[in-house]
Coordinates of C-alpha atoms and ligand atoms in Angstrom, one line a residue:
M72 CA 75.2 225.3 116.0
K73 CA 74.1 227.9 113.5
A74 CA 76.9 229.1 111.2
S75 CA 75.6 232.7 111.3
K76 CA 76.5 232.8 115.0
M77 CA 79.7 230.8 114.9
L78 CA 83.2 232.3 115.2
A79 CA 84.8 230.5 112.3
P80 CA 86.3 233.3 110.2
T81 CA 87.4 231.5 107.1
L82 CA 89.9 233.2 104.7
R83 CA 90.2 232.8 101.0
E84 CA 93.8 234.0 100.8
V85 CA 96.7 231.9 102.0
P86 CA 98.3 233.7 105.0
A87 CA 101.8 234.9 104.1
D88 CA 103.7 233.7 107.2
A89 CA 102.3 230.1 107.1
E90 CA 104.7 227.6 105.5
I91 CA 103.1 224.2 105.8
S92 CA 99.6 223.0 104.9
S93 CA 98.4 222.4 108.4
H94 CA 99.3 225.9 109.5
K95 CA 97.8 227.5 106.4
L96 CA 94.6 225.5 106.7
M97 CA 94.1 226.1 110.4
L98 CA 94.3 229.8 109.7
R99 CA 92.2 229.7 106.6
A100 CA 89.5 227.5 108.2
G101 CA 89.2 230.0 111.0
M102 CA 90.5 227.7 113.7
M103 CA 93.1 229.8 115.3
R104 CA 94.8 233.2 115.3
K105 CA 98.3 234.3 116.2
V106 CA 98.7 236.4 119.3
A107 CA 102.6 236.6 119.3
S108 CA 105.3 234.5 117.8
G109 CA 104.5 230.9 118.8
V110 CA 101.5 232.0 120.9
Y111 CA 98.0 231.3 119.6
T112 CA 94.3 231.6 120.4
Y113 CA 92.4 228.5 119.6
L114 CA 89.1 229.6 118.1
P115 CA 86.0 227.4 118.7
L116 CA 86.6 224.9 115.9
A117 CA 90.1 224.1 116.9
W118 CA 89.1 224.0 120.6
R119 CA 86.4 221.4 119.8
S120 CA 89.0 219.2 118.1
I121 CA 91.6 219.7 120.8
K122 CA 89.0 218.6 123.4
K123 CA 88.3 215.5 121.4
I124 CA 92.0 214.6 121.3
E125 CA 92.3 215.3 125.0
N126 CA 89.4 213.0 125.7
I127 CA 90.9 210.2 123.6
I128 CA 94.1 210.7 125.6
R129 CA 92.2 210.7 128.9
E130 CA 90.4 207.5 128.1
E131 CA 93.5 205.7 127.2
M132 CA 95.5 207.0 130.2
D133 CA 92.7 206.1 132.5
N134 CA 92.4 202.6 131.0
K135 CA 96.0 202.0 132.0
G136 CA 95.3 203.2 135.6
G137 CA 96.5 206.8 135.1
Q138 CA 95.2 209.3 137.6
E139 CA 94.6 212.8 136.4
L140 CA 95.8 215.8 138.4
L141 CA 96.7 219.4 137.5
M142 CA 99.9 221.1 138.4
P143 CA 100.6 224.8 138.0
A144 CA 102.6 226.3 135.0
V145 CA 104.5 228.5 137.5
Q146 CA 107.3 226.6 139.2
P147 CA 109.8 227.8 141.8
A148 CA 113.5 227.9 140.7
E149 CA 114.5 226.0 143.8
I150 CA 113.2 222.6 142.6
W151 CA 115.0 223.1 139.2
Q152 CA 118.2 224.0 141.1
E153 CA 117.7 220.9 143.2
S154 CA 117.5 218.7 140.1
G155 CA 120.4 220.5 138.5
R156 CA 118.5 221.6 135.5
W157 CA 118.2 225.4 136.3
G158 CA 121.8 225.7 135.2
V159 CA 121.7 223.5 132.1
Y160 CA 118.3 224.1 130.5
G161 CA 119.4 227.2 128.6
A162 CA 117.3 229.9 127.0
E163 CA 114.4 227.7 126.2
L164 CA 113.4 227.7 129.9
W165 CA 111.0 230.6 130.3
R166 CA 112.3 232.3 133.5
V167 CA 110.2 234.9 135.3
K168 CA 110.6 236.8 138.6
D169 CA 107.9 237.7 141.1
R170 CA 107.5 241.2 142.6
N171 CA 110.1 240.3 145.3
G172 CA 112.7 239.2 142.8
R173 CA 112.3 235.5 143.4
D174 CA 113.0 233.2 140.4
F175 CA 110.4 231.1 138.8
C176 CA 109.9 229.4 135.5
L177 CA 106.9 228.6 133.4
G178 CA 107.2 224.8 133.2
P179 CA 108.4 223.3 129.9
T180 CA 107.8 219.9 131.6
H181 CA 107.1 218.7 135.1
E182 CA 109.6 216.1 136.2
E183 CA 110.7 218.3 139.1
L184 CA 107.3 219.3 140.3
I185 CA 105.8 215.8 140.1
S186 CA 108.8 214.4 142.0
V187 CA 108.5 216.8 144.9
T188 CA 104.8 216.3 144.9
F189 CA 105.2 212.6 145.1
R190 CA 108.1 212.5 147.6
N191 CA 106.2 214.4 150.3
D192 CA 103.3 212.1 150.3
V193 CA 104.4 208.6 149.2
R194 CA 106.6 206.5 151.5
S195 CA 105.9 202.8 151.2
Y196 CA 106.2 200.1 148.6
K197 CA 102.5 199.4 149.3
Q198 CA 101.7 202.7 147.5
L199 CA 103.5 201.7 144.3
P200 CA 103.2 201.6 141.4
Q201 CA 101.3 204.8 140.5
M202 CA 100.8 206.7 137.3
L203 CA 99.9 210.4 137.5
Y204 CA 99.1 212.7 134.5
Q205 CA 97.8 216.0 133.5
I206 CA 96.8 217.8 130.4
Q207 CA 98.2 221.3 130.8
T208 CA 99.9 224.3 129.2
K209 CA 103.6 224.2 128.7
Y210 CA 106.1 227.0 127.9
R211 CA 109.3 226.7 125.9
D212 CA 110.9 229.8 124.6
E213 CA 111.8 228.0 121.4
R214 CA 114.6 229.5 119.3
R215 CA 112.5 229.2 116.1
P216 CA 108.8 228.9 116.8
R217 CA 107.2 227.9 113.5
F218 CA 104.6 225.9 111.7
G219 CA 101.8 227.1 113.9
L220 CA 100.8 224.6 116.7
M221 CA 103.6 222.3 115.5
R222 CA 106.4 224.3 117.3
S223 CA 104.9 227.0 119.5
R224 CA 106.1 228.6 122.6
E225 CA 102.9 228.0 124.6
F226 CA 101.4 224.6 124.0
I227 CA 99.2 221.9 125.5
M228 CA 100.9 218.7 126.5
K229 CA 99.7 215.6 128.2
D230 CA 102.4 214.5 130.6
L231 CA 102.3 211.3 132.6
Y232 CA 104.8 210.1 135.2
S233 CA 105.1 206.6 136.4
F234 CA 106.5 205.6 139.8
D235 CA 107.6 202.0 140.3
A236 CA 109.5 200.1 143.0
D237 CA 112.1 198.6 140.6
E238 CA 113.3 198.3 137.0
A239 CA 110.9 195.4 136.3
G240 CA 108.0 197.6 137.3
L241 CA 109.2 200.5 135.1
S242 CA 109.3 198.1 132.2
V243 CA 105.7 197.1 132.8
S244 CA 104.6 200.8 133.0
Y245 CA 106.6 201.7 130.0
D246 CA 105.1 198.9 127.9
M247 CA 101.6 200.0 129.0
M248 CA 102.3 203.5 127.9
Y249 CA 103.7 202.3 124.6
D250 CA 100.5 200.5 124.0
A251 CA 98.3 203.5 125.2
Y252 CA 100.2 205.8 122.9
S253 CA 99.7 203.5 119.9
R254 CA 96.0 203.4 120.7
V255 CA 95.7 207.2 121.1
F256 CA 97.4 207.9 117.7
S257 CA 95.4 205.2 115.9
R258 CA 92.2 206.6 117.3
C259 CA 93.2 210.1 116.1
G260 CA 93.5 208.6 112.6
L261 CA 97.2 209.1 112.3
D262 CA 99.6 207.1 110.2
F263 CA 102.5 206.8 112.7
R264 CA 105.5 204.8 113.7
P265 CA 107.1 204.3 117.2
V266 CA 110.8 204.7 116.7
E267 CA 113.8 204.2 119.0
A268 CA 114.9 207.7 120.2
D269 CA 117.5 209.7 122.0
S270 CA 116.4 210.6 125.5
G271 CA 117.9 214.2 125.2
A272 CA 117.7 216.7 128.0
I273 CA 115.2 214.7 130.0
G274 CA 117.8 212.0 130.7
G275 CA 117.8 208.3 131.3
K276 CA 118.2 205.4 128.9
G277 CA 115.3 203.9 126.9
S278 CA 113.0 206.0 124.8
H279 CA 110.6 205.9 121.9
E280 CA 109.2 208.7 119.8
F281 CA 105.9 208.4 118.1
M282 CA 106.3 209.8 114.6
A283 CA 103.4 210.8 112.4
L284 CA 104.7 210.3 108.9
A285 CA 104.6 213.5 106.9
E286 CA 106.9 215.3 104.4
A287 CA 106.6 218.5 106.5
G288 CA 107.9 216.7 109.6
E289 CA 111.0 218.1 111.3
S290 CA 112.5 214.7 112.2
A291 CA 114.1 212.1 110.0
I292 CA 113.5 208.4 110.7
L293 CA 115.2 205.4 109.4
Y294 CA 113.3 202.2 109.1
C295 CA 114.1 198.7 107.7
D296 CA 112.4 197.5 104.5
T297 CA 112.5 194.0 106.0
C298 CA 112.2 193.9 109.8
D299 CA 110.5 196.2 112.2
Y300 CA 113.6 198.2 113.1
A301 CA 112.9 202.0 113.1
A302 CA 114.8 204.8 114.8
T303 CA 115.3 208.5 114.6
D304 CA 118.3 209.5 112.6
E305 CA 119.6 211.0 115.8
I306 CA 120.3 207.6 117.3
A307 CA 120.2 205.1 114.4
G308 CA 123.5 203.4 114.3
R309 CA 125.2 200.1 113.4
D310 CA 128.5 198.3 113.7
P311 CA 130.8 199.0 110.8
L312 CA 130.7 196.4 108.1
P313 CA 134.0 194.4 107.6
V314 CA 136.5 195.9 105.2
A315 CA 138.6 193.9 102.8
A316 CA 142.3 193.9 103.8
E317 CA 144.7 195.9 101.6
E318 CA 148.5 196.1 101.4
M319 CA 149.6 199.1 103.4
L320 CA 151.5 201.5 101.1
A321 CA 154.1 204.1 102.0
I322 CA 152.8 207.5 103.0
E323 CA 153.1 210.1 100.3
K324 CA 152.7 213.9 100.6
V325 CA 151.0 215.6 97.6
D326 CA 150.0 219.1 96.8
T327 CA 146.2 219.7 96.6
P328 CA 145.8 223.4 95.9
N329 CA 142.4 225.0 96.3
C330 CA 140.9 221.8 97.6
A331 CA 139.4 222.7 100.9
S332 CA 136.4 220.4 100.8
V333 CA 136.3 216.6 100.7
E334 CA 134.6 216.7 97.3
E335 CA 137.3 218.9 95.9
V336 CA 140.1 216.7 97.2
A337 CA 138.4 213.6 95.9
A338 CA 137.9 215.2 92.5
F339 CA 141.5 216.5 92.3
L340 CA 143.0 213.1 93.3
N341 CA 140.4 211.2 91.3
V342 CA 139.4 209.0 94.3
P343 CA 136.0 208.4 95.8
T344 CA 135.2 210.5 99.0
N345 CA 135.1 207.3 101.1
R346 CA 138.9 207.0 100.8
I347 CA 139.3 210.2 102.7
V348 CA 139.2 210.7 106.5
K349 CA 137.9 214.1 107.6
T350 CA 139.5 215.8 110.7
M351 CA 137.1 218.0 112.5
Y352 CA 137.8 220.2 115.6
Y353 CA 135.1 220.8 118.1
K354 CA 134.8 222.8 121.2
A355 CA 133.1 220.8 124.0
D356 CA 132.5 223.1 127.0
E357 CA 135.7 225.0 126.1
E358 CA 137.8 221.9 125.6
L359 CA 139.1 221.4 122.1
V360 CA 138.6 217.8 120.7
V361 CA 139.2 216.2 117.3
V362 CA 136.8 213.9 115.6
L363 CA 137.8 211.7 112.7
I364 CA 135.2 210.4 110.2
R365 CA 135.0 208.9 106.8
G366 CA 134.9 211.5 104.0
D367 CA 131.4 210.7 102.8
R368 CA 129.9 210.5 106.3
T369 CA 128.2 213.1 108.5
I370 CA 129.1 213.6 112.1
N371 CA 126.1 213.1 114.4
E372 CA 126.6 215.8 117.0
I373 CA 123.9 214.3 119.3
K374 CA 125.9 211.1 119.5
L375 CA 129.2 213.1 120.0
Q376 CA 127.7 215.2 122.7
G377 CA 126.4 212.1 124.4
L378 CA 129.9 210.5 124.3
L379 CA 131.6 213.6 125.6
G380 CA 129.0 214.3 128.2
C381 CA 129.3 218.1 127.6
N382 CA 126.6 220.7 127.9
E383 CA 127.7 222.7 124.9
L384 CA 129.2 221.5 121.7
M385 CA 130.2 223.5 118.6
L386 CA 132.6 223.5 115.8
A387 CA 135.9 225.2 116.9
D388 CA 136.8 228.6 115.5
N389 CA 139.4 228.7 112.8
A390 CA 141.7 230.7 115.0
D391 CA 141.8 227.8 117.5
I392 CA 142.9 225.4 114.8
E393 CA 145.1 227.1 112.4
Q394 CA 148.4 226.9 114.2
G395 CA 151.8 226.0 112.8
G396 CA 151.2 225.0 109.2
S397 CA 147.7 223.8 109.7
K398 CA 144.9 225.2 107.6
V399 CA 141.2 224.4 107.7
G400 CA 140.4 222.0 104.9
Y401 CA 143.9 220.5 105.1
L402 CA 143.8 219.1 108.7
G403 CA 144.9 215.6 109.6
P404 CA 145.4 213.4 112.6
I405 CA 149.1 212.9 112.3
G406 CA 151.1 214.7 114.8
I407 CA 148.3 216.1 116.9
E408 CA 149.4 216.8 120.5
G409 CA 147.5 217.7 123.6
V410 CA 144.0 217.3 122.0
K411 CA 141.9 214.2 122.5
I412 CA 141.1 212.3 119.2
Y413 CA 137.8 210.6 118.8
A414 CA 137.1 208.5 115.8
D415 CA 133.9 207.1 114.2
A416 CA 134.0 203.3 114.3
E417 CA 134.6 203.0 110.6
V418 CA 137.9 204.9 110.7
P419 CA 140.3 202.5 112.4
L420 CA 139.3 199.7 110.0
M421 CA 140.2 201.7 106.8
Y422 CA 143.3 201.1 104.8
N423 CA 145.5 203.6 102.8
V424 CA 143.3 206.6 103.6
I425 CA 143.9 210.3 102.6
V426 CA 144.1 212.9 105.3
G427 CA 145.1 216.5 105.5
A428 CA 148.9 217.0 106.0
N429 CA 148.7 219.9 108.6
D430 CA 151.2 221.5 106.2
G431 CA 149.8 224.2 103.9
E432 CA 147.7 223.0 101.0
R433 CA 148.8 219.4 101.1
H434 CA 147.3 216.0 101.8
L435 CA 148.9 212.7 102.8
L436 CA 148.1 209.5 100.9
N437 CA 148.2 205.9 102.2
V438 CA 147.8 206.7 105.9
N439 CA 147.1 203.6 108.0
Y440 CA 145.8 203.6 111.6
Q441 CA 146.5 199.9 111.8
R442 CA 150.2 200.6 111.2
G443 CA 150.3 203.2 113.9
D444 CA 150.5 206.2 111.6
F445 CA 148.2 208.2 114.0
K446 CA 146.6 207.6 117.4
I447 CA 143.0 207.6 118.5
D448 CA 141.9 208.1 122.1
Q449 CA 138.4 206.7 121.7
V450 CA 136.5 204.9 119.0
A451 CA 132.6 205.2 118.9
D452 CA 129.7 205.3 116.6
L453 CA 129.6 209.0 115.8
R454 CA 127.9 209.2 112.4
Y455 CA 124.5 209.4 110.9
L456 CA 123.2 206.3 109.1
E457 CA 122.1 206.9 105.6
E458 CA 119.3 205.6 103.4
G459 CA 120.2 202.4 101.6
E460 CA 122.6 201.2 104.3
Q461 CA 122.2 197.7 105.7
C462 CA 119.8 197.4 108.7
P463 CA 121.5 197.1 112.1
H464 CA 119.2 194.1 112.9
C465 CA 118.9 192.1 109.7
H466 CA 120.0 191.9 106.1
G467 CA 117.3 194.4 104.9
H468 CA 118.1 197.9 103.9
L469 CA 117.2 201.2 105.5
K470 CA 114.7 203.6 104.1
M471 CA 114.3 207.2 105.3
A472 CA 111.1 209.1 106.0
R473 CA 110.1 212.3 107.6
G474 CA 108.0 212.5 110.7
I475 CA 106.3 214.8 113.2
E476 CA 107.2 213.8 116.7
V477 CA 103.7 213.8 118.3
G478 CA 104.7 211.9 121.5
Q479 CA 107.7 210.6 123.3
I480 CA 108.1 208.1 126.2
F481 CA 111.2 207.8 128.4
K482 CA 112.6 205.6 131.1
L483 CA 114.0 208.0 133.6
H484 CA 115.2 205.2 136.0
T485 CA 116.3 207.0 139.2
K486 CA 117.7 210.2 137.6
Y487 CA 115.1 212.5 139.3
S488 CA 114.3 210.3 142.3
E489 CA 117.9 210.5 143.3
S490 CA 118.5 214.1 142.7
L491 CA 115.2 215.1 144.2
H492 CA 115.2 212.4 146.8
V493 CA 112.0 210.5 146.0
Y494 CA 112.5 207.4 148.1
Y495 CA 110.3 204.7 149.4
T496 CA 110.7 202.0 152.0
G497 CA 110.6 198.5 150.7
E498 CA 109.1 195.4 152.3
D499 CA 112.5 194.7 153.8
G500 CA 112.6 198.1 155.5
V501 CA 115.3 199.4 153.2
E502 CA 115.0 202.9 151.6
R503 CA 115.3 203.0 147.8
P504 CA 114.9 205.6 145.1
V505 CA 111.6 205.3 143.2
V506 CA 112.1 204.2 139.5
M507 CA 110.4 206.7 137.2
G508 CA 109.2 207.1 133.7
C509 CA 107.8 210.1 131.8
Y510 CA 105.5 210.2 128.8
G511 CA 104.4 213.2 126.8
I512 CA 102.0 213.9 124.0
G513 CA 101.8 217.3 122.2
V514 CA 98.1 217.9 121.9
G515 CA 98.2 220.8 119.5
R516 CA 101.0 219.1 117.5
T517 CA 98.8 216.0 117.2
L518 CA 96.0 218.1 115.8
A519 CA 98.4 219.8 113.3
A520 CA 99.8 216.3 112.3
V521 CA 96.2 215.0 111.6
I522 CA 95.7 218.0 109.2
E523 CA 99.1 217.6 107.7
Q524 CA 98.3 214.0 106.8
S525 CA 94.7 214.5 105.9
H526 CA 93.9 217.4 103.5
D527 CA 93.5 218.2 99.9
D528 CA 93.6 221.4 97.8
D529 CA 90.1 222.4 99.0
G530 CA 90.8 222.0 102.8
I531 CA 90.9 219.7 105.7
I532 CA 89.6 216.1 105.7
W533 CA 88.9 215.2 109.3
P534 CA 88.9 211.7 110.6
M535 CA 85.5 211.5 112.3
A536 CA 86.9 211.0 115.8
V537 CA 88.6 214.5 115.9
A538 CA 86.4 216.5 113.6
P539 CA 85.2 219.7 115.2
Y540 CA 81.7 218.9 113.9
Q541 CA 80.5 215.8 112.2
V542 CA 78.0 217.2 109.7
V543 CA 77.1 220.5 108.0
V544 CA 73.6 221.1 106.7
I545 CA 73.3 223.5 103.8
P546 CA 70.1 225.0 102.4
V547 CA 71.2 226.0 98.9
N548 CA 69.1 229.2 99.0
D549 CA 68.3 231.0 102.2
R550 CA 65.5 232.9 100.6
E551 CA 63.4 229.9 99.6
E552 CA 61.2 229.2 102.7
E553 CA 60.6 225.6 101.8
L554 CA 64.4 224.8 101.7
V555 CA 65.1 226.8 104.8
Q556 CA 62.3 224.9 106.7
A557 CA 63.4 221.5 105.4
A558 CA 67.0 222.2 106.3
G559 CA 65.9 223.4 109.8
K560 CA 64.1 220.2 110.2
V561 CA 67.0 218.0 109.2
Y562 CA 69.2 220.1 111.6
D563 CA 66.8 219.5 114.4
E564 CA 66.5 215.8 113.8
L565 CA 70.3 215.4 113.6
T566 CA 70.8 217.4 116.8
A567 CA 68.1 215.3 118.5
A568 CA 70.0 212.2 117.4
G569 CA 73.1 213.4 119.1
I570 CA 75.0 214.3 115.9
E571 CA 77.3 217.3 116.1
V572 CA 75.9 219.4 113.4
V573 CA 76.2 222.9 112.0
L574 CA 73.4 224.6 110.0
D575 CA 74.9 227.0 107.4
D576 CA 72.2 229.7 107.6
R577 CA 74.5 232.6 106.7
G578 CA 72.6 233.9 103.7
E579 CA 75.7 233.3 101.5
R580 CA 75.6 231.9 98.0
A581 CA 75.6 228.1 97.9
G582 CA 79.1 228.2 96.2
V583 CA 80.5 230.0 99.2
K584 CA 79.0 227.6 101.7
F585 CA 80.3 224.6 99.7
K586 CA 83.8 226.1 99.7
D587 CA 83.7 226.7 103.4
A588 CA 82.3 223.2 104.1
D589 CA 85.3 221.7 102.2
L590 CA 87.8 224.1 103.8
I591 CA 86.5 223.4 107.4
G592 CA 86.3 219.8 106.4
Y593 CA 83.0 218.6 107.9
P594 CA 83.1 214.8 107.2
V595 CA 79.5 214.9 105.9
R596 CA 77.7 217.6 104.0
V597 CA 73.9 217.5 103.7
T598 CA 72.6 219.7 101.0
V599 CA 68.9 220.7 100.9
G600 CA 68.1 221.7 97.3
A601 CA 64.8 222.1 95.4
K602 CA 65.4 219.3 92.9
S603 CA 66.2 216.5 95.3
L604 CA 63.7 217.8 97.8
A605 CA 61.0 217.4 95.1
R606 CA 61.9 213.7 95.1
G607 CA 61.7 213.7 98.9
N608 CA 65.5 213.5 99.2
V609 CA 68.5 215.4 100.5
E610 CA 71.9 215.2 98.9
V611 CA 74.8 213.7 101.0
K612 CA 78.4 214.4 100.2
I613 CA 81.2 212.4 101.9
R614 CA 84.2 214.7 102.3
K615 CA 87.0 212.1 102.3
T616 CA 85.8 210.3 99.2
G617 CA 83.9 213.0 97.4
E618 CA 81.1 210.5 97.0
M619 CA 77.6 212.0 96.5
L620 CA 74.3 210.2 97.1
E621 CA 70.7 211.0 97.7
V622 CA 69.0 209.9 100.9
P623 CA 65.2 210.2 101.7
V624 CA 64.6 213.1 104.1
A625 CA 62.7 210.7 106.4
E626 CA 65.8 208.5 106.7
I627 CA 68.5 211.0 107.0
A628 CA 69.0 211.0 110.8
G629 CA 69.3 207.2 110.9
W630 CA 71.6 207.2 107.8
I631 CA 73.9 209.7 109.3
S632 CA 73.9 208.1 112.8
D633 CA 75.0 204.8 111.2
Y634 CA 77.6 206.5 109.1
V635 CA 79.1 208.4 112.0
K636 CA 79.1 205.2 114.2
A637 CA 80.9 203.2 111.5
E638 CA 83.5 205.9 111.0
M639 CA 84.2 206.2 114.7
A640 CA 84.7 202.5 114.9
A641 CA 86.9 202.3 111.8
K642 CA 89.9 203.8 113.5
Ligands
ATP34 P1 111.1 218.7 119.9 O1 112.3 217.7 119.7 O2 110.2 218.6 118.7 O3 111.5 220.0 120.3 P2 110.9 217.6 122.4 O4 111.5 216.2 122.2 O5 111.7 218.6 123.1 O6 110.3 218.1 121.1 P3 109.3 216.5 124.6 O7 110.0 217.0 125.7 O8 109.5 215.0 124.2 O9 109.5 217.4 123.3 O10 107.7 216.8 124.7 C1 106.7 215.9 124.5 C2 105.8 216.3 123.4 O11 105.4 217.6 123.4 C3 106.5 216.2 122.0 O12 106.5 214.8 121.6 C4 105.7 217.1 121.2 O13 104.6 216.4 120.7 C5 105.2 218.2 122.1 N1 106.0 219.4 122.0 C6 107.3 219.6 122.4 N2 107.7 220.9 122.1 C7 106.7 221.5 121.5 C8 106.4 222.8 120.9 N3 107.4 223.7 121.0 N4 105.2 223.0 120.3 C9 104.3 222.1 120.3 N5 104.4 220.8 120.8 C10 105.6 220.5 121.4
MG35 MG1 110.7 214.6 122.5

């Protein structure tokens, strides 16, 4: 490829609306352009990298017996109504109507469509197991599209669906995909961790997210400093640690003026926040519920929603709560009637706690659940774990890191096969629901994660396997015929050797070409300059280390072929 004819419009300025490095760099390196919020054109450089990632994914899916197919983005509403998700998916589901007013959606995922595809054509246990996948464009009308390809509204996903006769088969398929995903992300050069995850709207129990570690990541993960426990903060949990017994003292009501927050109450009463129990009111699908949690803890609304099984969960309005003498900031569990009380697992073990008095600006001291001072309808793990806490599996301690969710795998069990009637006939002649799994990789998000992990102030540092091109050849002066000819020859030889190479023939100054080479991040730069050429050499610069060396012109194709091969094998 000649740079003069390549659409790679690099920018010197940092685009104003890009917040994170990968987004800025993809715009600056001329890899993509915004069309609308969360909708992008992939320019040729990005598209080359995307295709490489897709091919890595294809190889690993095929290795596990995956069969590639392609389903449409447009899906009829009926199949979503059949699964029950048309009503619950919410505003993220991109709904469209055809000219006759019929409802469709642009698929955010394809469980429904693959299920109806499968149910019509597969009948017997003899046809199981199967794994079907596609690499296809998804649509999610995200509330906050941001960070470029990281969270867009139109994006490319690889989605694979497994179909097994029973749970044991699903476990085998799931483990195969776990392995395939680990291989995909290693080959893309990512530093990642598989973590236990919530199965969210997709449903079913048993899920892992593959997290590329990066400060800019939107997810938090907790991992043990001793064993291999790792989970998203959404599901990380542990049994409460034992509490030393205390003598239960008599309840006392005290004035706590102008102390509406836990911190203010603790400061006013001169106690640590972990002696306080917070009383929070939520609205779960219109039903008011109370949640009790230790003062220094944070309620995990994902766990709470899972426990309540509601579609919508939000903090209650003050008007719903402030009745009688109750005031927000001074709420407590004693005397609550007609509202279910849920408590985090630590709460019933605590002694002599401080709670709001439901009586103006007052709190109660020395309240004890164990004495029957208040009731709890259900106890559950409802909080976020925190950094430094003891690991749920061993005596190690938890550390926290940020991650980009590049992939997720789920055991769906029979959730969709039952609602969408995907049944097979077993060897014994009995009809049973097929046991399913689903497995997604965000292709564009993976690309963005690679850049997020691998860049410096000058630009992108591509792992060889996903670099748009492997080498750039730069004649330092396009007006010196000898250099132009020598560079052209190196370019031809590299091309003939099967190397993916760009010749920077743009007639720009050498400094501009060097800056763009670093920005675009070619793993190897070959510079053809008068001085080294006089010695019969060209200069090679390795992008990731900054190392410079001279290689004889006669040996350059062999040298680069060896280097590229070694780099491809390295990860
Ligand atoms: P998130 O929690 O980040 O919204 P998700 O859990 O809803 O993602 P999945 O349904 O698990 O996403 O989709 C599979 C993969 O598709 C994700 O792991 C991610 O890599 C990618 N993905 C999901 N949403 C987007 C998006 N809006 N833009 C780009 N990639 C996405
Ligand atoms: Mg996910």
